[in-house]
Amino acid sequence: MLADAALGVLADAGMRGLTHRAVDAAAGLPAGTTSAYCRTRSALLTALVRRLVDLDQAELSAAGERLPEPRSAAELAESVLGLVAARLTGEGRRRSLARYACAVESVRDPELREILVPRENPGRDAVRRFLAAQGVEDPEGRSLALLACVDGLVLDRVVRGGNVSAEEVEGLVVAALRPARGAGTTDGR
């Protein structure tokens, strides 16, 4: 409950607005409650990031289990676009705001950075399996690159507004499917 309230405060007020007192107010608890459970700001951030990762993993696992295994680039792009839309609207957008604020904060905090390391999940596994089935070299690396690019589009739209288009996601999927540079040629072109 406190971590969820902290996520809301961070999404609404930013890193500077994330205080023990603000979390108490957001949770509807007496002053001092948050500091009784999370003595320091670092402890509060750690609890918040752990909750954020748990929510993200649950979302990605549910998507991976709910959606059929992609059989074509178009199906993969459609699935990715659904995730992007979820991260740009409603609670997903608020969680995205908190996620990016925590990512920036983790630059100076190795403990947060370790918690935020991408985890295995059925959604990521489905992307990797699809790329492997298409004969892509290094499907693990390509899936990570594809998902990082998608994350970059989400960050861009969280900051600048707007939606991610189907064409943008399709372009990323097509790029992930391209042979590695120099593959299949003898002169590296």
GROMACS .gro file of C-alpha atoms in nm:
model
  189
    1MET     CA    1   0.000   0.000   0.000
    2LEU     CA    2   0.279   0.247   0.086
    3ALA     CA    3   0.476   0.156  -0.227
    4ASP     CA    4   0.164   0.203  -0.441
    5ALA     CA    5   0.103   0.543  -0.282
    6ALA     CA    6   0.469   0.632  -0.339
    7LEU     CA    7   0.434   0.535  -0.707
    8GLY     CA    8   0.137   0.768  -0.737
    9VAL     CA    9   0.321   1.054  -0.568
   10LEU     CA   10   0.622   1.008  -0.792
   11ALA     CA   11   0.407   0.998  -1.105
   12ASP     CA   12   0.213   1.308  -1.002
   13ALA     CA   13   0.478   1.521  -0.830
   14GLY     CA   14   0.811   1.393  -0.962
   15MET     CA   15   1.120   1.296  -0.769
   16ARG     CA   16   1.133   1.623  -0.574
   17GLY     CA   17   0.775   1.575  -0.459
   18LEU     CA   18   0.839   1.224  -0.330
   19THR     CA   19   0.853   1.269   0.047
   20HIS     CA   20   0.748   1.056   0.341
   21ARG     CA   21   0.483   1.312   0.429
   22ALA     CA   22   0.344   1.317   0.072
   23VAL     CA   23   0.320   0.936   0.071
   24ASP     CA   24   0.140   0.943   0.407
   25ALA     CA   25  -0.112   1.190   0.264
   26ALA     CA   26  -0.160   0.994  -0.060
   27ALA     CA   27  -0.216   0.671   0.136
   28GLY     CA   28  -0.455   0.843   0.377
   29LEU     CA   29  -0.237   0.747   0.673
   30PRO     CA   30  -0.129   0.944   0.979
   31ALA     CA   31   0.186   1.153   0.947
   32GLY     CA   32   0.495   0.948   1.025
   33THR     CA   33   0.358   0.615   0.904
   34THR     CA   34   0.576   0.596   0.594
   35SER     CA   35   0.890   0.689   0.787
   36ALA     CA   36   0.810   0.415   1.040
   37TYR     CA   37   0.831   0.156   0.761
   38CYS     CA   38   1.084   0.323   0.532
   39ARG     CA   39   1.319   0.518   0.758
   40THR     CA   40   1.517   0.686   0.479
   41ARG     CA   41   1.445   0.826   0.136
   42SER     CA   42   1.665   0.550  -0.004
   43ALA     CA   43   1.450   0.286   0.168
   44LEU     CA   44   1.136   0.451   0.031
   45LEU     CA   45   1.278   0.456  -0.323
   46THR     CA   46   1.389   0.095  -0.294
   47ALA     CA   47   1.041  -0.015  -0.186
   48LEU     CA   48   0.885   0.190  -0.466
   49VAL     CA   49   1.117   0.042  -0.731
   50ARG     CA   50   1.059  -0.313  -0.609
   51ARG     CA   51   0.682  -0.258  -0.637
   52LEU     CA   52   0.721  -0.100  -0.980
   53VAL     CA   53   0.922  -0.398  -1.107
   54ASP     CA   54   0.665  -0.640  -0.960
   55LEU     CA   55   0.382  -0.456  -1.139
   56ASP     CA   56   0.576  -0.443  -1.467
   57GLN     CA   57   0.665  -0.813  -1.448
   58ALA     CA   58   0.302  -0.904  -1.378
   59GLU     CA   59   0.189  -0.694  -1.676
   60LEU     CA   60   0.446  -0.846  -1.910
   61SER     CA   61   0.378  -1.199  -1.787
   62ALA     CA   62   0.003  -1.157  -1.834
   63ALA     CA   63   0.055  -1.018  -2.185
   64GLY     CA   64   0.289  -1.304  -2.274
   65GLU     CA   65   0.042  -1.562  -2.150
   66ARG     CA   66  -0.269  -1.393  -2.292
   67LEU     CA   67  -0.148  -1.319  -2.642
   68PRO     CA   68  -0.091  -1.593  -2.894
   69GLU     CA   69   0.266  -1.663  -3.005
   70PRO     CA   70   0.334  -1.425  -3.296
   71ARG     CA   71   0.356  -1.602  -3.631
   72SER     CA   72   0.440  -1.299  -3.843
   73ALA     CA   73   0.610  -0.962  -3.816
   74ALA     CA   74   0.266  -0.800  -3.832
   75GLU     CA   75   0.140  -1.004  -3.535
   76LEU     CA   76   0.450  -0.920  -3.332
   77ALA     CA   77   0.413  -0.550  -3.414
   78GLU     CA   78   0.045  -0.562  -3.315
   79SER     CA   79   0.129  -0.720  -2.978
   80VAL     CA   80   0.406  -0.468  -2.912
   81LEU     CA   81   0.176  -0.181  -3.008
   82GLY     CA   82  -0.079  -0.305  -2.752
   83LEU     CA   83   0.184  -0.294  -2.479
   84VAL     CA   84   0.294   0.053  -2.590
   85ALA     CA   85  -0.064   0.180  -2.579
   86ALA     CA   86  -0.105   0.038  -2.227
   87ARG     CA   87   0.211   0.220  -2.115
   88LEU     CA   88   0.094   0.553  -2.255
   89THR     CA   89  -0.255   0.570  -2.108
   90GLY     CA   90  -0.415   0.569  -1.764
   91GLU     CA   91  -0.230   0.389  -1.487
   92GLY     CA   92   0.020   0.259  -1.741
   93ARG     CA   93   0.124   0.617  -1.820
   94ARG     CA   94   0.157   0.701  -1.452
   95ARG     CA   95   0.372   0.392  -1.402
   96SER     CA   96   0.582   0.492  -1.705
   97LEU     CA   97   0.642   0.835  -1.551
   98ALA     CA   98   0.756   0.669  -1.227
   99ARG     CA   99   0.968   0.412  -1.414
  100TYR     CA  100   1.164   0.674  -1.607
  101ALA     CA  101   1.216   0.891  -1.298
  102CYS     CA  102   1.352   0.584  -1.117
  103ALA     CA  103   1.572   0.492  -1.412
  104VAL     CA  104   1.736   0.835  -1.402
  105GLU     CA  105   1.776   0.812  -1.024
  106SER     CA  106   1.938   0.468  -1.060
  107VAL     CA  107   2.231   0.625  -1.244
  108ARG     CA  108   2.358   0.732  -0.900
  109ASP     CA  109   2.222   0.439  -0.701
  110PRO     CA  110   2.360   0.091  -0.780
  111GLU     CA  111   2.096  -0.081  -0.564
  112LEU     CA  112   1.811   0.074  -0.764
  113ARG     CA  113   1.992  -0.002  -1.089
  114GLU     CA  114   2.021  -0.369  -0.994
  115ILE     CA  115   1.649  -0.389  -0.912
  116LEU     CA  116   1.560  -0.227  -1.247
  117VAL     CA  117   1.766  -0.471  -1.457
  118PRO     CA  118   1.532  -0.624  -1.719
  119ARG     CA  119   1.395  -0.958  -1.605
  120GLU     CA  120   1.287  -1.265  -1.795
  121ASN     CA  121   0.915  -1.278  -1.866
  122PRO     CA  122   0.683  -1.456  -2.111
  123GLY     CA  123   0.646  -1.143  -2.328
  124ARG     CA  124   1.021  -1.105  -2.376
  125ASP     CA  125   1.055  -1.480  -2.431
  126ALA     CA  126   0.791  -1.468  -2.706
  127VAL     CA  127   0.984  -1.195  -2.889
  128ARG     CA  128   1.306  -1.395  -2.862
  129ARG     CA  129   1.139  -1.715  -2.983
  130PHE     CA  130   0.981  -1.534  -3.278
  131LEU     CA  131   1.314  -1.383  -3.384
  132ALA     CA  132   1.486  -1.720  -3.346
  133ALA     CA  133   1.217  -1.890  -3.558
  134GLN     CA  134   1.280  -1.629  -3.828
  135GLY     CA  135   1.648  -1.725  -3.835
  136VAL     CA  136   1.772  -1.399  -3.685
  137GLU     CA  137   2.132  -1.412  -3.565
  138ASP     CA  138   2.157  -1.351  -3.190
  139PRO     CA  139   1.784  -1.352  -3.113
  140GLU     CA  140   1.859  -1.265  -2.748
  141GLY     CA  141   2.052  -0.951  -2.841
  142ARG     CA  142   1.805  -0.852  -3.110
  143SER     CA  143   1.507  -0.895  -2.879
  144LEU     CA  144   1.674  -0.677  -2.616
  145ALA     CA  145   1.757  -0.414  -2.879
  146LEU     CA  146   1.403  -0.419  -3.019
  147LEU     CA  147   1.247  -0.383  -2.675
  148ALA     CA  148   1.492  -0.104  -2.581
  149CYS     CA  149   1.392   0.084  -2.897
  150VAL     CA  150   1.025   0.038  -2.812
  151ASP     CA  151   1.097   0.166  -2.462
  152GLY     CA  152   1.265   0.469  -2.618
  153LEU     CA  153   0.951   0.543  -2.820
  154VAL     CA  154   0.741   0.520  -2.504
  155LEU     CA  155   0.978   0.757  -2.322
  156ASP     CA  156   0.964   1.002  -2.612
  157ARG     CA  157   0.583   1.005  -2.609
  158VAL     CA  158   0.562   1.030  -2.231
  159VAL     CA  159   0.781   1.341  -2.253
  160ARG     CA  160   0.647   1.499  -2.573
  161GLY     CA  161   0.296   1.361  -2.581
  162GLY     CA  162   0.119   1.174  -2.855
  163ASN     CA  163   0.099   0.810  -2.946
  164VAL     CA  164   0.336   0.563  -3.104
  165SER     CA  165   0.218   0.475  -3.453
  166ALA     CA  166   0.184   0.127  -3.595
  167GLU     CA  167   0.432   0.227  -3.865
  168GLU     CA  168   0.698   0.311  -3.605
  169VAL     CA  169   0.663  -0.025  -3.432
  170GLU     CA  170   0.648  -0.211  -3.764
  171GLY     CA  171   0.972  -0.038  -3.867
  172LEU     CA  172   1.143  -0.155  -3.548
  173VAL     CA  173   1.025  -0.512  -3.602
  174VAL     CA  174   1.145  -0.508  -3.965
  175ALA     CA  175   1.483  -0.375  -3.848
  176ALA     CA  176   1.510  -0.654  -3.590
  177LEU     CA  177   1.446  -0.909  -3.865
  178ARG     CA  178   1.713  -0.774  -4.101
  179PRO     CA  179   2.026  -0.980  -4.143
  180ALA     CA  180   2.321  -0.855  -3.942
  181ARG     CA  181   2.539  -0.613  -4.129
  182GLY     CA  182   2.784  -0.806  -4.341
  183ALA     CA  183   2.590  -1.133  -4.303
  184GLY     CA  184   2.579  -1.327  -4.624
  185THR     CA  185   2.852  -1.131  -4.802
  186THR     CA  186   3.220  -1.191  -4.828
  187ASP     CA  187   3.329  -0.828  -4.836
  188GLY     CA  188   3.130  -0.700  -4.536
  189ARG     CA  189   2.874  -0.501  -4.739
   0.00000   0.00000   0.00000
